[in-house]
XYZ file of N, CA and C in Angstrom:
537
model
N 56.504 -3.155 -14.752
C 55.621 -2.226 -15.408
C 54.184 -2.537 -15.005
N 53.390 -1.285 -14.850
C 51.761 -1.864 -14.470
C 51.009 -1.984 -15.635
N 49.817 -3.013 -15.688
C 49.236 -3.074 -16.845
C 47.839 -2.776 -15.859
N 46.706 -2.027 -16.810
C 45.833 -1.712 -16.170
C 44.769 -2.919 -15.944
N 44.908 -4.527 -15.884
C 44.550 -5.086 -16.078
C 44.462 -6.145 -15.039
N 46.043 -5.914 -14.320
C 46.603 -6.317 -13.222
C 45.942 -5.754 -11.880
N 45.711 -6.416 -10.936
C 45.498 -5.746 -9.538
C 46.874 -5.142 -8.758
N 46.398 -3.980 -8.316
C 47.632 -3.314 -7.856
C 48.208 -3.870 -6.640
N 49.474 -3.805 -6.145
C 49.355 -4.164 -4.781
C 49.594 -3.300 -3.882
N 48.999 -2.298 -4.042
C 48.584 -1.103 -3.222
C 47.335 -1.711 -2.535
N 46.460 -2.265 -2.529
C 45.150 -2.403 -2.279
C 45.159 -2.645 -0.633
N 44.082 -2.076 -0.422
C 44.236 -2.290 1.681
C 43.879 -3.778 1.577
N 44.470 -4.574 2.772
C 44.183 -5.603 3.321
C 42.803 -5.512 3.837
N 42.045 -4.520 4.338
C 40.961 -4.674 4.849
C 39.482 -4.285 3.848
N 38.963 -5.299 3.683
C 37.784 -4.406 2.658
C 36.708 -3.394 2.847
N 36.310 -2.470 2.131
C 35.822 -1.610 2.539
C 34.215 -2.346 2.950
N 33.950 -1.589 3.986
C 32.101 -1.615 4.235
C 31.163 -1.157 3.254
N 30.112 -2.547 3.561
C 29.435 -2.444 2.699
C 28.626 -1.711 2.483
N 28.244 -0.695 1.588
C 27.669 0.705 1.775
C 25.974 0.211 1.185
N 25.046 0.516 1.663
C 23.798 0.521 1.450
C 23.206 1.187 0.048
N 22.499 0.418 -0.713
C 22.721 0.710 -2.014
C 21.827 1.733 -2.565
N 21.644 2.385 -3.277
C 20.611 3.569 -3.329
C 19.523 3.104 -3.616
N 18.320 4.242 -3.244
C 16.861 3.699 -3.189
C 15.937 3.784 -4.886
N 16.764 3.915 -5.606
C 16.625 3.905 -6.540
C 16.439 2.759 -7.783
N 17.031 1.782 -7.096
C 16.207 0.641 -8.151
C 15.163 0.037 -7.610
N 13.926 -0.131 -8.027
C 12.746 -0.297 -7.278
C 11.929 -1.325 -7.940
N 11.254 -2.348 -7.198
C 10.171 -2.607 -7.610
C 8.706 -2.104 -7.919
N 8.257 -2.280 -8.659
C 6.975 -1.574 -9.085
C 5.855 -2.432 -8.637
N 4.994 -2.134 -7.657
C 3.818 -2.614 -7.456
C 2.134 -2.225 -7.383
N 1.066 -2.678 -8.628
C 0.082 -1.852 -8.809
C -0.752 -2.393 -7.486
N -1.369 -1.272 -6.497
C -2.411 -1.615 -5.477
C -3.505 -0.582 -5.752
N -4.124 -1.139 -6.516
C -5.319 -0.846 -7.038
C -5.290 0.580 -7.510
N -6.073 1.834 -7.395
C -5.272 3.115 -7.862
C -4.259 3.521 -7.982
N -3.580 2.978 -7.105
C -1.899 3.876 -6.484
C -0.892 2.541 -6.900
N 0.266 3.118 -7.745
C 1.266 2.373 -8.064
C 2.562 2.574 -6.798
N 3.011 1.599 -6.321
C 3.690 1.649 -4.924
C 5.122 1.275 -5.529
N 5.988 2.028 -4.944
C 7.068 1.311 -5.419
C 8.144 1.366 -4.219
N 8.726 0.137 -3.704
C 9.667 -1.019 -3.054
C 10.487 -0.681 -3.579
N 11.692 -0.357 -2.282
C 12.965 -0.606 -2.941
C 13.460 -2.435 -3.105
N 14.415 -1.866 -3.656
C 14.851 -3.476 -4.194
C 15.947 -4.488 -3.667
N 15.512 -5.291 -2.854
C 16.584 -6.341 -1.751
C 17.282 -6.860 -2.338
N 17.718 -6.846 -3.808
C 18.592 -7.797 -4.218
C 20.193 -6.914 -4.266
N 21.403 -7.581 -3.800
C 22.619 -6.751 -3.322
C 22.681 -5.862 -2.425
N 21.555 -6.615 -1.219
C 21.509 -5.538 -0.400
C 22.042 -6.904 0.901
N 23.020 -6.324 2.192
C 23.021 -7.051 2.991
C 21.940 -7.221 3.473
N 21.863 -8.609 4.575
C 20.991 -9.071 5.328
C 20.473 -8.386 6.520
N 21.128 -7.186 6.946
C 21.103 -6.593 7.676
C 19.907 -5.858 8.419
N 19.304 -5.574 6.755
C 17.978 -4.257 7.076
C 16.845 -5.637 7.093
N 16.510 -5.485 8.726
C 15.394 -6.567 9.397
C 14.042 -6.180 8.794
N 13.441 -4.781 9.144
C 11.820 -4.536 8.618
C 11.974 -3.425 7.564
N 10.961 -4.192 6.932
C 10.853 -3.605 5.496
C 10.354 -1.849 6.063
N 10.857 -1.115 4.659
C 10.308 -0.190 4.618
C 9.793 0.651 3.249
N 8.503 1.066 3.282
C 8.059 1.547 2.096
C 8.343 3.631 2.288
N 8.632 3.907 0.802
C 9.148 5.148 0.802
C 8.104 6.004 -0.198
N 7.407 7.379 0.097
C 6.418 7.978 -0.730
C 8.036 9.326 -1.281
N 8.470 9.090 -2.530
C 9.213 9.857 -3.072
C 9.041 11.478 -3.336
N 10.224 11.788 -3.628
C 9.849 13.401 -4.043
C 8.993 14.021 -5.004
N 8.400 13.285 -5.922
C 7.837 13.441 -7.337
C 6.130 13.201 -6.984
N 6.062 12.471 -6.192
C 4.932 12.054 -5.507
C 3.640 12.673 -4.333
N 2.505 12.446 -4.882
C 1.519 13.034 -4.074
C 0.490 11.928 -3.806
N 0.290 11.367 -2.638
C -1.010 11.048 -2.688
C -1.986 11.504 -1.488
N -3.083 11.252 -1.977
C -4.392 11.789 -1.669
C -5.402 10.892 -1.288
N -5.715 10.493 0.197
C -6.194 9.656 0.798
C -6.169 9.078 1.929
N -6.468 7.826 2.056
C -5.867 6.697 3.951
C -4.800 6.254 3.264
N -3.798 5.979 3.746
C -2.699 5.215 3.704
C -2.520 4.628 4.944
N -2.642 3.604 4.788
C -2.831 2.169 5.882
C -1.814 0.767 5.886
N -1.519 0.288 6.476
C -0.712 -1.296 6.038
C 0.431 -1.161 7.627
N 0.821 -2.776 7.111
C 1.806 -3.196 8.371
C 3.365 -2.682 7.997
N 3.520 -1.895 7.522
C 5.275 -1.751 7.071
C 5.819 -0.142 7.321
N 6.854 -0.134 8.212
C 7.075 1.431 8.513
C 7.067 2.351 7.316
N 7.022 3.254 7.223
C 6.715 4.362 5.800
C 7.844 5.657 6.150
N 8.289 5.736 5.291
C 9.198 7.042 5.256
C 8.738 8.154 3.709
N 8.075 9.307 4.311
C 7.780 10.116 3.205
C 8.683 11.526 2.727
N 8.520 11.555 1.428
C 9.611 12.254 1.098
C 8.627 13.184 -0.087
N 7.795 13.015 -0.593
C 6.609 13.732 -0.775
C 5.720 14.429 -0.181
N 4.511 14.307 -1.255
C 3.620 14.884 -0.788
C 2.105 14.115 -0.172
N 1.724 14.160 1.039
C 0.360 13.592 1.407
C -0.330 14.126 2.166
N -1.895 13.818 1.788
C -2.836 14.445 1.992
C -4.012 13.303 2.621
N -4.526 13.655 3.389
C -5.829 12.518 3.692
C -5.887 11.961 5.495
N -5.301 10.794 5.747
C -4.830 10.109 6.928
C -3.619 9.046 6.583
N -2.452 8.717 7.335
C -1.903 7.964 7.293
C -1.884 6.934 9.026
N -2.364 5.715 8.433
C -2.741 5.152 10.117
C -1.378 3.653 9.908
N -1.004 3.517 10.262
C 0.424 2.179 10.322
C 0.735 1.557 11.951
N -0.092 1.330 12.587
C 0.128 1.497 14.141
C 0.455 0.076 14.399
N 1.837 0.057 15.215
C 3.287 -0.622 15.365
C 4.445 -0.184 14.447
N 4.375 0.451 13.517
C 5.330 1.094 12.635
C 5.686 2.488 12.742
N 6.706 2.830 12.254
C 7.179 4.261 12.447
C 6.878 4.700 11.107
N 6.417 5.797 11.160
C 6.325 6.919 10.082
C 7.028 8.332 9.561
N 7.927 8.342 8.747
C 9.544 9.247 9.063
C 8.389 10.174 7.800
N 8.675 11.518 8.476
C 8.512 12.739 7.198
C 9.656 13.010 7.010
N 10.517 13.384 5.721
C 11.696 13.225 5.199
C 11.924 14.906 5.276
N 13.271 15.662 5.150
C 13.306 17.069 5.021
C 12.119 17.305 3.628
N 12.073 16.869 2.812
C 11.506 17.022 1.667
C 9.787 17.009 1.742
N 9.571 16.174 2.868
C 8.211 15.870 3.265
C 7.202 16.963 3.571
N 5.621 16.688 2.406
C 5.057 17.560 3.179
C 3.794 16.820 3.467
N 2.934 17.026 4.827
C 2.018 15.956 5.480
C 0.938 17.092 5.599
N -0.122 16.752 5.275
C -1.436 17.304 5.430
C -2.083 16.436 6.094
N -2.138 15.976 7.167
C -3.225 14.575 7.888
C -3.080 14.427 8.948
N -3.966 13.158 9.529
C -3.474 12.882 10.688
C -2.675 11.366 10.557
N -1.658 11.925 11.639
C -1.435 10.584 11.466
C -1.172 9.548 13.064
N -1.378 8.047 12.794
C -1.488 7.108 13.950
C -0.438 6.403 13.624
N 0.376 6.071 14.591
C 1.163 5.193 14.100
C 2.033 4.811 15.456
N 3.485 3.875 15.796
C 3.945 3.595 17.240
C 5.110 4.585 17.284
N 5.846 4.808 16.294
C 6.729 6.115 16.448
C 6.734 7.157 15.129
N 6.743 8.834 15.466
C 6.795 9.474 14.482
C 7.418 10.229 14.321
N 8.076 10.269 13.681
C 9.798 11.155 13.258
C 9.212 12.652 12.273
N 9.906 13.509 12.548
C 9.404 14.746 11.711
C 10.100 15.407 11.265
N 11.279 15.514 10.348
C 11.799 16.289 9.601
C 11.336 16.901 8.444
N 10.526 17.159 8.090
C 9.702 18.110 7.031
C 8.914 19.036 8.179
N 7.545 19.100 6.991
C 6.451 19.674 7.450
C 5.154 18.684 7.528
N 4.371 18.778 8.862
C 3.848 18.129 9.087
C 2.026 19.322 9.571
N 0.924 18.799 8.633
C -0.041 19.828 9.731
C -1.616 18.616 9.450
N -1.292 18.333 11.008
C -2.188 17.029 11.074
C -1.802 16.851 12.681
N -3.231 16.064 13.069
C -2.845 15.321 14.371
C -1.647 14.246 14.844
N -1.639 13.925 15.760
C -0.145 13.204 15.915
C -0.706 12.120 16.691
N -0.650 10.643 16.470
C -1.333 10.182 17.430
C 0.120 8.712 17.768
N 0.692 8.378 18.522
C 1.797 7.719 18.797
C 1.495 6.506 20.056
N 1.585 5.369 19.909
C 1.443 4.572 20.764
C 3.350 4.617 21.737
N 4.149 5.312 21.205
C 5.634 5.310 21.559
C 5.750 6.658 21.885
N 6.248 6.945 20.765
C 6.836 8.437 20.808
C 6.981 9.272 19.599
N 7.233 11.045 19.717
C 7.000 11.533 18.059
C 8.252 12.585 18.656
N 8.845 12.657 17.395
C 10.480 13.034 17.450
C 10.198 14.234 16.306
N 10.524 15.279 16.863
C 10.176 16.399 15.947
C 12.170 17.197 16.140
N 12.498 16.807 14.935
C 13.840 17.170 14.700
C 13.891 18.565 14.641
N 15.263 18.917 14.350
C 15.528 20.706 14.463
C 14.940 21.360 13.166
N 15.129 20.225 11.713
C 14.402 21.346 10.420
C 12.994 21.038 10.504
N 12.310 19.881 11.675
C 11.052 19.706 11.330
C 10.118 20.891 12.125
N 8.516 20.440 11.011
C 7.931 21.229 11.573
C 6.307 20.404 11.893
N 5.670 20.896 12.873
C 4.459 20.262 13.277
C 3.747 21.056 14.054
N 2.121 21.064 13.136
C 0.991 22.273 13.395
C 0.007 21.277 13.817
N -0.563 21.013 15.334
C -1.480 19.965 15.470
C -1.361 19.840 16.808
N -1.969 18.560 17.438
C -2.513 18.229 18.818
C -1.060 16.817 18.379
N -0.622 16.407 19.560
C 0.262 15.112 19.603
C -0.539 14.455 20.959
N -0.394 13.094 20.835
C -0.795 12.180 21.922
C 0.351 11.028 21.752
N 1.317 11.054 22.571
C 2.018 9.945 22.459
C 2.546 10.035 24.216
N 3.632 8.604 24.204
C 4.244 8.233 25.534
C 5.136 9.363 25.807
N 6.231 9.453 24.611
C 6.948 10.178 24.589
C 6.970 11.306 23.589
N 8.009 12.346 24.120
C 7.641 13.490 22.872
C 9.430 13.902 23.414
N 9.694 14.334 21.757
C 11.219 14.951 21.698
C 11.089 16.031 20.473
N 11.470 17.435 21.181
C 11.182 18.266 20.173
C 12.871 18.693 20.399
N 13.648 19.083 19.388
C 15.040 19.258 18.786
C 14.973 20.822 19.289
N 16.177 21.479 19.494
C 16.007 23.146 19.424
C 16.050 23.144 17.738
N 15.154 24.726 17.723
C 14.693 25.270 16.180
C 13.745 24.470 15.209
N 13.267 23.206 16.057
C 12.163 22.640 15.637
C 10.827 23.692 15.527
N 9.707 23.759 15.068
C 8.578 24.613 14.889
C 7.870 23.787 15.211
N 6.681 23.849 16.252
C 5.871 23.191 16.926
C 4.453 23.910 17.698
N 3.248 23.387 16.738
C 2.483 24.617 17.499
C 0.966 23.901 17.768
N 0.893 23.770 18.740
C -0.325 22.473 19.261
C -0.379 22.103 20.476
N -1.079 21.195 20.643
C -1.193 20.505 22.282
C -0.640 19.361 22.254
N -0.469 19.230 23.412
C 0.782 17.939 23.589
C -0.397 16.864 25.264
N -0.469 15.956 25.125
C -1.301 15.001 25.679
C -0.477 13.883 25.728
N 0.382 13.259 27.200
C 1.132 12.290 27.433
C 0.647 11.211 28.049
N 0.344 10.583 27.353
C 0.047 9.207 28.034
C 1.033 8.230 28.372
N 0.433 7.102 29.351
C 1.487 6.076 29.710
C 1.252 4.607 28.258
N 2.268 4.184 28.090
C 1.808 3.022 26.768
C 0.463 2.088 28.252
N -0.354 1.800 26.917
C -1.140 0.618 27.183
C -2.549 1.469 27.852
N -2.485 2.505 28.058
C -3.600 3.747 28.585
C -4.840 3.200 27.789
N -5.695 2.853 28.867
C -7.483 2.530 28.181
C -7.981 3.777 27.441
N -7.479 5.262 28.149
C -8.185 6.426 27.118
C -7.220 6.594 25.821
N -6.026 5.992 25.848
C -5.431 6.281 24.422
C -6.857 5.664 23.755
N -7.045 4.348 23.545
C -7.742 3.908 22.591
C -9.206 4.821 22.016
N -9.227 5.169 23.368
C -10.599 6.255 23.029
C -10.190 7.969 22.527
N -9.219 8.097 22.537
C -8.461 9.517 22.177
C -8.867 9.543 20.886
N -8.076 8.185 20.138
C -8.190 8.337 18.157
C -9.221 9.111 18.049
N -10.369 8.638 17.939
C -11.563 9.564 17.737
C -11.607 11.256 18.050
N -10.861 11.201 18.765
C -10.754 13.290 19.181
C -9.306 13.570 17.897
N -8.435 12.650 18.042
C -7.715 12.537 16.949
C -8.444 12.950 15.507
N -8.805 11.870 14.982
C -9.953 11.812 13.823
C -10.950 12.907 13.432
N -11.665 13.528 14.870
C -12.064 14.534 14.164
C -11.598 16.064 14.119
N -10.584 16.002 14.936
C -9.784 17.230 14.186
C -8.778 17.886 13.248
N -9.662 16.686 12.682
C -9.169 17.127 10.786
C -9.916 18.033 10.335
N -11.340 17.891 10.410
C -12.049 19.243 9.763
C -11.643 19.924 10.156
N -11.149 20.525 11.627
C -11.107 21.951 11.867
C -9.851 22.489 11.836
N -8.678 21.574 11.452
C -7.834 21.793 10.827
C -7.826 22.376 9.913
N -8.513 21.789 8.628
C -8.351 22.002 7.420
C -9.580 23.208 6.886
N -10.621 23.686 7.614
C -10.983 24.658 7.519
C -10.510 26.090 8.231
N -9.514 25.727 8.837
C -8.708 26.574 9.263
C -7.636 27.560 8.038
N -7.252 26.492 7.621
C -6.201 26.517 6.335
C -7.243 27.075 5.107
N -8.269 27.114 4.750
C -8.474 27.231 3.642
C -8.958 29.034 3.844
């Protein structure tokens, strides 16, 4: 007779993989205006090497967003986002008003800002991107939306460094465009 108490011996010999745990239990961290919140490494394999910080669906911010840790947004932002050696993922949910600098940039949302890439900027099939791009590489998906100038440099290029600045200031005329 089975008791529900007992382990069955139905059970596979092989255990299942370990599934990545949701981004939902978080640490809370205050950085000065803006409350940041970390997902949480504890029961998580050893696996995931570089950290990554996530701007959620509920979320807007308004400003520079700067630091050493790749960023995946799933909100809303407005201002500049600069992270350069890190990748910067706009999530389907994502919406980007800025420019942004960074070593790779992934685009599945909406994106309307400069693009500035020491690697490469990956504009998927639901993403979208209204702006100038400067990177090594560029991968636009079919049914991606893409409407700007595209400027390929080789990595390590002396005028990349001097580009940011043409970067940088075509934010105003971006954004007086839009209004």
């Amino acid at each position: 007779m089975w008791k529900p108490n007992q382990a069955s011996s139905n059970t596979p010999s092989t255990p299942e993989p370990v599934r990545p745990a949701p981004a939902t239990p978080a640490t809370t961290f205050e950085t000065g205006p803006m409350t940041v919140a970390r997902p949480s490494t504890q029961g998580q394999p050893a696996v995931i090497a570089a950290e990554q910080a996530t701007i959620g669906k509920s979320l807007m911010v308004k400003g520079e967003v700067s630091g050493s840790e790749s960023l995946y947004i799933d909100g809303k932002v407005e201002g500049s986002i600069s992270l350069p050696g890190n990748r910067v993922t706009v999530g389907r949910n994502g919406q980007v008003a800025a420019n942004i600098s960074a070593r790779e940039i992934v685009v599945l949302g909406k994106v309307r800002g400069n693009c500035h890439a020491s690697d490469r900027v990956d504009i998927r099939s639901e993403g979208s991107l209204t702006g100038d791009v400067i990177a090594a590489r560029i991968s636009i998906e079919d049914g991606a939306f893409f409407k700007g100038g595209i400027d390929i440099r080789k990595p390590g290029d002396v005028k990349a460094a001097s580009g940011s600045a043409s970067v940088t200031a075509g934010t105003e005329a971006l954004s007086s465009e839009a209004s």
